[in-house]
Coordinates of C-alpha atoms and ligand atoms in Angstrom, one line a residue:
X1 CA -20.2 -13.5 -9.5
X2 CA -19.6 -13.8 -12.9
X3 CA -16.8 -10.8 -13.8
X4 CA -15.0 -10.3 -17.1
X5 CA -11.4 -10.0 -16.6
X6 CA -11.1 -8.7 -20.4
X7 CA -13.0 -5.4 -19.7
X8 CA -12.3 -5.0 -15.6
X9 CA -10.7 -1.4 -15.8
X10 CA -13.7 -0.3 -17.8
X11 CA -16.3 -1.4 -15.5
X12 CA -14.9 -1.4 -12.2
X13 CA -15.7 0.5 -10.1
X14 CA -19.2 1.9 -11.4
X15 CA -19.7 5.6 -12.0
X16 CA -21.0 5.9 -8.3
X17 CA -17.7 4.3 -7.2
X18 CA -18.8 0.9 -6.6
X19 CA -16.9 -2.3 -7.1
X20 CA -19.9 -4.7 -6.7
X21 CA -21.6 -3.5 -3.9
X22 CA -18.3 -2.5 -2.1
X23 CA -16.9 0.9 -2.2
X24 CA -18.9 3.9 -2.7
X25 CA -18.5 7.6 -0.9
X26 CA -20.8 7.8 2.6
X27 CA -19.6 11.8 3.4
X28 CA -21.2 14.8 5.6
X29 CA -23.3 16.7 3.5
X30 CA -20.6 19.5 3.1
X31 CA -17.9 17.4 1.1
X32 CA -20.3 15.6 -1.4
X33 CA -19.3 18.7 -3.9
X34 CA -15.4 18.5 -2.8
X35 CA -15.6 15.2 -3.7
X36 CA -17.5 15.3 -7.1
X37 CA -15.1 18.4 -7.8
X38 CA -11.8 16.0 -7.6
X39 CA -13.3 13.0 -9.5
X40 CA -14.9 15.2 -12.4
X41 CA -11.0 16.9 -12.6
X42 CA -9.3 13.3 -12.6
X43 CA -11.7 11.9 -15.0
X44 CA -11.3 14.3 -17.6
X45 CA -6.8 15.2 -16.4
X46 CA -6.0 11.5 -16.1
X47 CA -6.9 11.3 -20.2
X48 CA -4.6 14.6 -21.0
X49 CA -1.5 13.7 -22.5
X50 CA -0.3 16.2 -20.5
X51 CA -0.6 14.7 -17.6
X52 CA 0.4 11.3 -19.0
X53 CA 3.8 12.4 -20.0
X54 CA 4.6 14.4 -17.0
X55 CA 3.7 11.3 -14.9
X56 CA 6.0 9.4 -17.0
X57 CA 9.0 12.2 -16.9
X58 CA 8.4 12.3 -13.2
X59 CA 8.5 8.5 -12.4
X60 CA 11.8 7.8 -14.6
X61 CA 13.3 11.0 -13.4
X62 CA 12.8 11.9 -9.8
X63 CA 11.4 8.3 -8.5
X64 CA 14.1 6.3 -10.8
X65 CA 11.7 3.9 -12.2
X66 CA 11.0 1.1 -13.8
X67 CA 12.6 -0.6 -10.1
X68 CA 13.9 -3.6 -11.2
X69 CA 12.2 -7.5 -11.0
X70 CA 15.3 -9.4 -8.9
X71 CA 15.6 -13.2 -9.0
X72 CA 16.3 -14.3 -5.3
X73 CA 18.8 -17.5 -6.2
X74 CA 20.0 -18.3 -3.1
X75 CA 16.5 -17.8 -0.8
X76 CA 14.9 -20.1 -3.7
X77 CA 17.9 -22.9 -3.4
X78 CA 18.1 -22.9 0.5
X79 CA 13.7 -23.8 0.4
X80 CA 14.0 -26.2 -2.7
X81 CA 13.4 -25.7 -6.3
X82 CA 10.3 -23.0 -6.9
X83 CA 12.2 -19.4 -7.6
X84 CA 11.2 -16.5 -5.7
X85 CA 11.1 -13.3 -7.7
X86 CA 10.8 -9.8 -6.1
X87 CA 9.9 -6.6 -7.5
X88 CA 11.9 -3.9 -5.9
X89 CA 9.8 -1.4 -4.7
X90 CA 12.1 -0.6 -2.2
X91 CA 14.4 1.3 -4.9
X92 CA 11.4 3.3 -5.6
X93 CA 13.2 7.3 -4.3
X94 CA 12.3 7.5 -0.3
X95 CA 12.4 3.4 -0.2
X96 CA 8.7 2.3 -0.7
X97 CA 5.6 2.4 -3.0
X98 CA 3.6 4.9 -1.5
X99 CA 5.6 7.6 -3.6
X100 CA 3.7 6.5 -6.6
X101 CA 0.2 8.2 -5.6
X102 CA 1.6 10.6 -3.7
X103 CA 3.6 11.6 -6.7
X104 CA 0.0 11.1 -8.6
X105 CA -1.8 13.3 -6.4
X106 CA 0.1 16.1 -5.9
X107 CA -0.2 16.4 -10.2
X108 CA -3.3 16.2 -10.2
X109 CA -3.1 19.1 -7.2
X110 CA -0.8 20.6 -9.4
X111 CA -3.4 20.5 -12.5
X112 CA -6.5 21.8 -10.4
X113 CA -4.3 24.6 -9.3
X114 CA -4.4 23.8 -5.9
X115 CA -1.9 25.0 -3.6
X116 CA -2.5 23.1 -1.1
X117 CA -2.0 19.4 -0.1
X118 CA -3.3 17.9 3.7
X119 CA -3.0 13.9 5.4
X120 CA -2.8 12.3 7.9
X121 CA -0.1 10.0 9.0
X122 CA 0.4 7.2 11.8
X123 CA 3.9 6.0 11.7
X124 CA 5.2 8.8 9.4
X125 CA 5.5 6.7 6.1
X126 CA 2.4 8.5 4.4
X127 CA 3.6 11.7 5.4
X128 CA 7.1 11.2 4.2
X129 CA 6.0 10.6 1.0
X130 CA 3.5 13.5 0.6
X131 CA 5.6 16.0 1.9
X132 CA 8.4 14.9 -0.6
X133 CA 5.7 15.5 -3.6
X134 CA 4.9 18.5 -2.3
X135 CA 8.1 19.9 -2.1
X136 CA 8.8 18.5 -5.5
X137 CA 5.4 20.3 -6.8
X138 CA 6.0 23.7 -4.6
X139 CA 2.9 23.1 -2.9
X140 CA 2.2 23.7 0.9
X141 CA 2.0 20.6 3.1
X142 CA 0.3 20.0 6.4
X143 CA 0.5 16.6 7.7
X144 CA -2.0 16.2 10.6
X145 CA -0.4 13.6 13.4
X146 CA -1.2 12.7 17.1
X147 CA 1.3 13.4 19.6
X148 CA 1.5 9.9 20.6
X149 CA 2.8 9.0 17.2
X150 CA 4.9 12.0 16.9
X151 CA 7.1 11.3 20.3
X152 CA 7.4 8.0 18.8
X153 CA 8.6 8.6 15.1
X154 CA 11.2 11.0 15.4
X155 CA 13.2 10.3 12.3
X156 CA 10.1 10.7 9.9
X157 CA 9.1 13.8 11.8
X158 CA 12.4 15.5 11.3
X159 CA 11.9 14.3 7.4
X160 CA 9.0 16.1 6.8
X161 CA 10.0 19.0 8.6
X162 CA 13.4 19.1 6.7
X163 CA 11.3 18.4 3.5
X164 CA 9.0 21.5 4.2
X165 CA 6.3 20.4 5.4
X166 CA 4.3 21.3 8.4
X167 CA 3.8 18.6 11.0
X168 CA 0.4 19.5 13.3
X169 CA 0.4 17.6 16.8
X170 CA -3.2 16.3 17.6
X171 CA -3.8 16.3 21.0
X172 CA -7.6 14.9 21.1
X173 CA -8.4 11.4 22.3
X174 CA -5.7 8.8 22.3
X175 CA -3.5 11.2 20.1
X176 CA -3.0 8.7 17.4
X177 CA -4.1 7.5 13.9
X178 CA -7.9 7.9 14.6
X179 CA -7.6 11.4 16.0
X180 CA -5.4 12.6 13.1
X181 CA -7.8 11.5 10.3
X182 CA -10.6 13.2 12.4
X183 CA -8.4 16.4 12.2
X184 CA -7.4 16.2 8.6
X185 CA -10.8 16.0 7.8
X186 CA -11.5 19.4 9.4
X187 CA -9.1 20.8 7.8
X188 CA -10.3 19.9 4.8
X189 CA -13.9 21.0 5.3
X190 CA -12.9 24.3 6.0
X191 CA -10.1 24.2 2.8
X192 CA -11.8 22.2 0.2
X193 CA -11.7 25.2 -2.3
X194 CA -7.6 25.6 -2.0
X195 CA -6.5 21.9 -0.6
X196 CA -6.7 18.4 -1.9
X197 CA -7.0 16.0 0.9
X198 CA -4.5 12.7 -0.5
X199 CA -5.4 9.6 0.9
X200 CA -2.4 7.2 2.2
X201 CA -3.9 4.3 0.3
X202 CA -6.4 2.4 -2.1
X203 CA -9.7 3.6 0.7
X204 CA -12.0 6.1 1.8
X205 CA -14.9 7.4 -0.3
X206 CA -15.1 7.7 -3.9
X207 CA -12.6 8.5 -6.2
X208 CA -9.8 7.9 -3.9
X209 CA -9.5 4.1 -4.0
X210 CA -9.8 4.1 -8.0
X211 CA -6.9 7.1 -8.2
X212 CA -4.5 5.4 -6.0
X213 CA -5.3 2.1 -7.8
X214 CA -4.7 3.9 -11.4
X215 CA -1.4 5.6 -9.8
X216 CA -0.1 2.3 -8.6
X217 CA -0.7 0.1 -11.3
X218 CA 2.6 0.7 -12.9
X219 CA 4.1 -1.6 -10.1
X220 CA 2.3 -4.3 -11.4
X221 CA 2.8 -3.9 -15.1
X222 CA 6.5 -3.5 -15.6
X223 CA 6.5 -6.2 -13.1
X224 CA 4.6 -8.3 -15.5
X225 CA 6.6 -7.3 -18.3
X226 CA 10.0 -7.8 -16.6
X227 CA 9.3 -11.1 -14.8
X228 CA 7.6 -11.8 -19.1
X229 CA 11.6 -10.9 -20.3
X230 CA 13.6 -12.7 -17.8
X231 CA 12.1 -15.6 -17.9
X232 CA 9.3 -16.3 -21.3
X233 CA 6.6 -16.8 -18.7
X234 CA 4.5 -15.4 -16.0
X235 CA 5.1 -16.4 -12.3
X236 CA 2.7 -19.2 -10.7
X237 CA 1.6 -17.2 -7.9
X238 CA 1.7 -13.2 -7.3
X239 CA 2.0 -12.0 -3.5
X240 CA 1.6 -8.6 -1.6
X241 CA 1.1 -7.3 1.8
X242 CA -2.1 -6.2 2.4
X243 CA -2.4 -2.8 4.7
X244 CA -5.1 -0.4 3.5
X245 CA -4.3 -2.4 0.0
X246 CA -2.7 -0.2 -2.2
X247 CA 0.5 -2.1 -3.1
X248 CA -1.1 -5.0 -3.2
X249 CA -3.7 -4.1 -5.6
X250 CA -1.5 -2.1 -8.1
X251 CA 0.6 -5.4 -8.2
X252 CA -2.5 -7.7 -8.8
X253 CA -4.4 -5.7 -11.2
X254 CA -2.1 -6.6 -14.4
X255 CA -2.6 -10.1 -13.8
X256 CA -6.6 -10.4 -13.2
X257 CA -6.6 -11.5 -16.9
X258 CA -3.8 -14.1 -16.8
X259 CA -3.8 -17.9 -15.2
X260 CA -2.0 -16.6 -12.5
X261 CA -2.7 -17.4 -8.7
X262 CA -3.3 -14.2 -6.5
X263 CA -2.5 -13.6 -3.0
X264 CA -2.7 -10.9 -0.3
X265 CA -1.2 -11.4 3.0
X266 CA -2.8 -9.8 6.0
X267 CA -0.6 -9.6 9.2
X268 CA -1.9 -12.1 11.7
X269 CA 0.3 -10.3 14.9
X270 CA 0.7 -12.4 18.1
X271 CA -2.9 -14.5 17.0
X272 CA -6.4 -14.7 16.2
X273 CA -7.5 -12.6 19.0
X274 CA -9.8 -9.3 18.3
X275 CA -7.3 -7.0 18.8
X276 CA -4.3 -9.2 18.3
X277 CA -4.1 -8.8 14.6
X278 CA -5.0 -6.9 12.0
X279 CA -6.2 -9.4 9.4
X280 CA -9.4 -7.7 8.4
X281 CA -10.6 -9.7 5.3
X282 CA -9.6 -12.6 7.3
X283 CA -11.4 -11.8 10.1
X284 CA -13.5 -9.5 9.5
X285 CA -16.8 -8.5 8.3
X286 CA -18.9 -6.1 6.1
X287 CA -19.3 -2.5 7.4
X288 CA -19.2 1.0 6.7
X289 CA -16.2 3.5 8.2
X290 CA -14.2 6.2 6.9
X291 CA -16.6 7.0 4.5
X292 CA -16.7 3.2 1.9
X293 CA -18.4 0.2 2.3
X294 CA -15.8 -2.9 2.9
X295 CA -14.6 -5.9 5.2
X296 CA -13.8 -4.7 8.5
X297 CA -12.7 -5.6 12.3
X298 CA -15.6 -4.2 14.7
X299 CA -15.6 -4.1 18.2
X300 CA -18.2 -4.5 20.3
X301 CA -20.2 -1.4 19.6
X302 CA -19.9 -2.2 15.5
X303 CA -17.3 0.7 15.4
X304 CA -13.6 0.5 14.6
X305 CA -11.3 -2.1 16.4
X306 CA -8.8 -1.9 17.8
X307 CA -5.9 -3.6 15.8
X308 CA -1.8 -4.9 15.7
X309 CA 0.5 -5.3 14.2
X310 CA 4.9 -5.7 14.0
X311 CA 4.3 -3.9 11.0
X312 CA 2.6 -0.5 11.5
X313 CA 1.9 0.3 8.2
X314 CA -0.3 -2.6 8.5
X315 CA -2.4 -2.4 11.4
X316 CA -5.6 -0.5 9.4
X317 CA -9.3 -2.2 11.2
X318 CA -10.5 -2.2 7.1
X319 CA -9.9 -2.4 3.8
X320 CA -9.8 -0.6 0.3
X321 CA -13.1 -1.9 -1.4
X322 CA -11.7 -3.1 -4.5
X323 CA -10.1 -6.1 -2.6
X324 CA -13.3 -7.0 -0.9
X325 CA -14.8 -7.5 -4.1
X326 CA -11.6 -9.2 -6.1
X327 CA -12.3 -11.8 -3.4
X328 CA -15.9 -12.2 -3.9
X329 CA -15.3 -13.0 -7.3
X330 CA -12.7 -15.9 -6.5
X331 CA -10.5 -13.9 -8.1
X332 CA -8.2 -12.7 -4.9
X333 CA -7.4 -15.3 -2.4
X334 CA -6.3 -13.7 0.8
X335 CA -4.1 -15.8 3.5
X336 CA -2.0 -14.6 6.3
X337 CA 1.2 -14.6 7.8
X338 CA 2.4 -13.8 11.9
X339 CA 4.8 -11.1 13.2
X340 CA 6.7 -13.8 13.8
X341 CA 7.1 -15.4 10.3
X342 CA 7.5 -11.7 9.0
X343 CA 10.3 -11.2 11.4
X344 CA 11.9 -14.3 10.1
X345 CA 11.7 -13.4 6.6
X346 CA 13.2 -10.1 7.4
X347 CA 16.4 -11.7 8.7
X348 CA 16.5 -14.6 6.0
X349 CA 16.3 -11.9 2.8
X350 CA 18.8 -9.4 5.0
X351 CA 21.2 -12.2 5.2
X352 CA 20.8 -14.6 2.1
X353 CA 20.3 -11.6 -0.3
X354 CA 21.4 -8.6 1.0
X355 CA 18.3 -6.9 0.8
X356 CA 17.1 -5.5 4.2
X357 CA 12.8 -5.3 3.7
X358 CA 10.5 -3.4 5.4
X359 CA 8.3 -5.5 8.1
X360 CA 5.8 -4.8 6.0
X361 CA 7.2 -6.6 2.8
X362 CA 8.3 -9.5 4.7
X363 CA 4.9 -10.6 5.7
X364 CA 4.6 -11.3 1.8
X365 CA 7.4 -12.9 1.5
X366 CA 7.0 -14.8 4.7
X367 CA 4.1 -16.1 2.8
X368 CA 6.1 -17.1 -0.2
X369 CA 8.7 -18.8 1.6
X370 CA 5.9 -21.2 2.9
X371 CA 4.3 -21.4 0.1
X372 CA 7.4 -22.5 -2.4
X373 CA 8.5 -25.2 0.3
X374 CA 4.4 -26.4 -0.7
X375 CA 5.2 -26.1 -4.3
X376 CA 8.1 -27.2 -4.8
X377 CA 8.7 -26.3 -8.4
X378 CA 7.2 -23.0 -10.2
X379 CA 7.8 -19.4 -9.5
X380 CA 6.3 -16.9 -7.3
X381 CA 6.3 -13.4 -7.4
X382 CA 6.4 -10.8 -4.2
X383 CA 6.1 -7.3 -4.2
X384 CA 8.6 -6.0 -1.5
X385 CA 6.7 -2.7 -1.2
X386 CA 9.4 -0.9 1.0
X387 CA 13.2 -1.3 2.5
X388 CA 13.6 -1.6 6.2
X389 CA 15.8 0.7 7.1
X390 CA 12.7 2.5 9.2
X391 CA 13.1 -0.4 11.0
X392 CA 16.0 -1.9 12.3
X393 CA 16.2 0.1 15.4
X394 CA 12.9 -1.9 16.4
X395 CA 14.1 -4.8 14.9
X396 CA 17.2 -4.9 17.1
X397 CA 15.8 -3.8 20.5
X398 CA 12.9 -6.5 20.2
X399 CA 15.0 -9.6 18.2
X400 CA 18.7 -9.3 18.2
X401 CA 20.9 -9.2 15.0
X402 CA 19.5 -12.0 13.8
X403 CA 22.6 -14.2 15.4
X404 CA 20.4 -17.7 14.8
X405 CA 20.4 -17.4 11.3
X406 CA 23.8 -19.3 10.1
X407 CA 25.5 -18.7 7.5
X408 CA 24.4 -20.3 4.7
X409 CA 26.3 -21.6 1.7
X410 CA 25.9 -23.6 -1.5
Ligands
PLP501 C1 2.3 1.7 4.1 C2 3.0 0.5 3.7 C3 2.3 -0.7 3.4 C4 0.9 -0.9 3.5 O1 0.0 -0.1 2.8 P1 -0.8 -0.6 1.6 O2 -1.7 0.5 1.2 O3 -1.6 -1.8 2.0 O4 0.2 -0.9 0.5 C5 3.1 -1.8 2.9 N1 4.4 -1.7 2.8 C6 5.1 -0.5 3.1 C7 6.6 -0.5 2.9 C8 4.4 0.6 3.5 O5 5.1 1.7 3.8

């Protein structure tokens, strides 16, 4: 497909919300308006000057960006000579990136003069964030979670609650992920005129995996800028975990036009199995759910499959449309990387840089690791989306301290 880099933003997606034939809004009758409401109020709001420099006042202020581009010296020396760079997301206020569109949407909440903001939430991570922006906003919160999930994230429950926000158990089906979106979604049927629904990544119908995009695309361009200062070039190779794809693609977006090499990493879990992983562009194929057209993991019956991962903000059975397409152009390679490489990676940044990453991040920089002992000289460039504090009690119970991993000195 032939694709001008130059004039990307512009064109993609299409007025319908289409990146090539990816992407779009499939919707029950009753939220077609909803949905034209919120995209006819970001298209014109994200243009205000206004709302530019509010964004800007809020993301130096209250999120402490820019997050600084770090050099990782001693990881690079103890694989050979090509430098591994990180952008630190994890400084980001509440310790990822998903603060940056929550942060978005709740303005633009703010600017429709909502009151209301609604999600859904599986480990907590999404939910964290949104209640945080809408207790920075003074907007009501409900974040919509099944009961499996809340038994097993206690910490990120009591942060929500503590943050304001109201926490409603889902007792339907298997109480989890797929049960809470189902609920959030009634909630918003019956709200729409009140509430903005905020999507927990760059997916679902039309305009949400555009917004998110446009909200996260700061990550990439101070990163681009920073890595520009420290060193007069631009990296070899740009890296991101690839969940629902939202820090990936606000990372990748400000180098489409550069001769840079992109890569997302999809978590691979114990293996290739359906099931197993949750690798969907890997695996996968094209499909409609959760109201967009993407790459997805089916099961049998062509719905939803069932999916793994070490890293639970991860295991999503699709993909936000714009990455679907990025790779159909040859623009966006997509590899993947095991629980247990990403485990490994954890340890080796915790102890050779001090930095403790989310699992999540540390599938990307799994893959980096590998692929600068390939290179050998040049420079790549990770995004480690979030810090891994959420995760060490895991961590601990399943893998030790890490007591394998020597010292290591140079
Ligand atoms: C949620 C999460 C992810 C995955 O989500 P994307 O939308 O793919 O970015 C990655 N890293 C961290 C730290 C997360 O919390």
């Amino acid at each position: 497909m032939d694709v001008d880099f130059r004039t990307y933003l512009k064109n993609y997606p299409s007025r319908d919300g289409r990146f090539g034939r990816f992407g779009g809004a499939y919707l029950p009758e009753q939220l077609v308006p909803a949905m034209k409401e919120i995209t006819e109020a970001y298209m014109t709001i994200c243009h205000s000057s206004q709302f530019i420099n509010e964004l800007r006042r809020i993301r130096r202020e209250f999120q402490g960006r820019p997050t600084p581009v770090y050099h990782c010296e001693r990881l690079s020396r103890m694989i050979g000579n090509c430098q591994i760079y990180l952008k630190r997301e994890d400084l980001n206020h509440t310790g990822a990136h998903k603060l940056n569109h929550c942060m978005g949407e709740g303005l633009l909440a703010k600017f429709m003069g909502k009151k209301r903001i609604i999600a859904e939430t599986g480990a907590g991570q999404h939910g964290v964030a949104l209640a945080t922006a809408a207790a920075f906003f003074g907007l009501k919160c409900s974040i919509y979670m099944g009961e499996v999930d809340i038994a097993k994230q206690q910490p990120n429950v009591a942060r929500m609650k503590v943050l304001g926000a109201e926490v409603v158990p889902v007792k339907e089906g298997l109480r989890t992920l797929k049960e809470a979106v189902d609920a959030a979604f009634r909630d918003y049927l019956e709200n729409y005129k009140d509430t903005i629904y905020c999507i927990g990544s760059a997916l679902g119908p039309h305009p949400f995996p555009m917004m998110v995009r446009d909200f996260q695309m700061v990550v990439g361009a101070e990163a681009r800028e920073q890595f520009q200062e420290m060193t007069g070039f631009l990296p070899d190779v740009v890296t991101a975990s690839v969940g629902g794809g939202s820090n990936s693609i606000g990372m990748f977006l400000p180098f489409l036009n550069d001769p840079v090499e992109i890569v997302g990493i999809e978590p691979l879990g114990r293996g290739t199995k359906l099931g197993d992983h949750a690798a969907s562009m890997t695996y996968g194929s094209e499909g409609v759910m959760h109201g967009f057209n993407s790459i997805m993991l089916k099961d049998e019956q062509g719905g939803p499959a069932p999916v793994y991962s070490v890293a639970s903000g991860l295991d999503y059975p699709s993909v936000g449309p714009e990455h679907a397409f990025l790779r159909e152009c040859g623009r966006v390679n997509y590899d993947v990387a095991s629980d247990e490489e990403a485990v490994d990676a954890f340890f080796k940044l915790s102890r050779y840089e001090g930095i403790i990453p989310a699992l999540e991040s540390s599938h990307a920089l799994a893959y980096a690791m590998r692929r600068a002992r390939q290179m050998g000289t040049g420079s790549i460039l990770v995004n480690l989306s979030g810090r891994g504090d959420k995760d060490l009690d895991f961590v601990i119970q399943n893998y030790g301290y890490g007591e394998k991993y020597k010292d290591f000195r140079f």
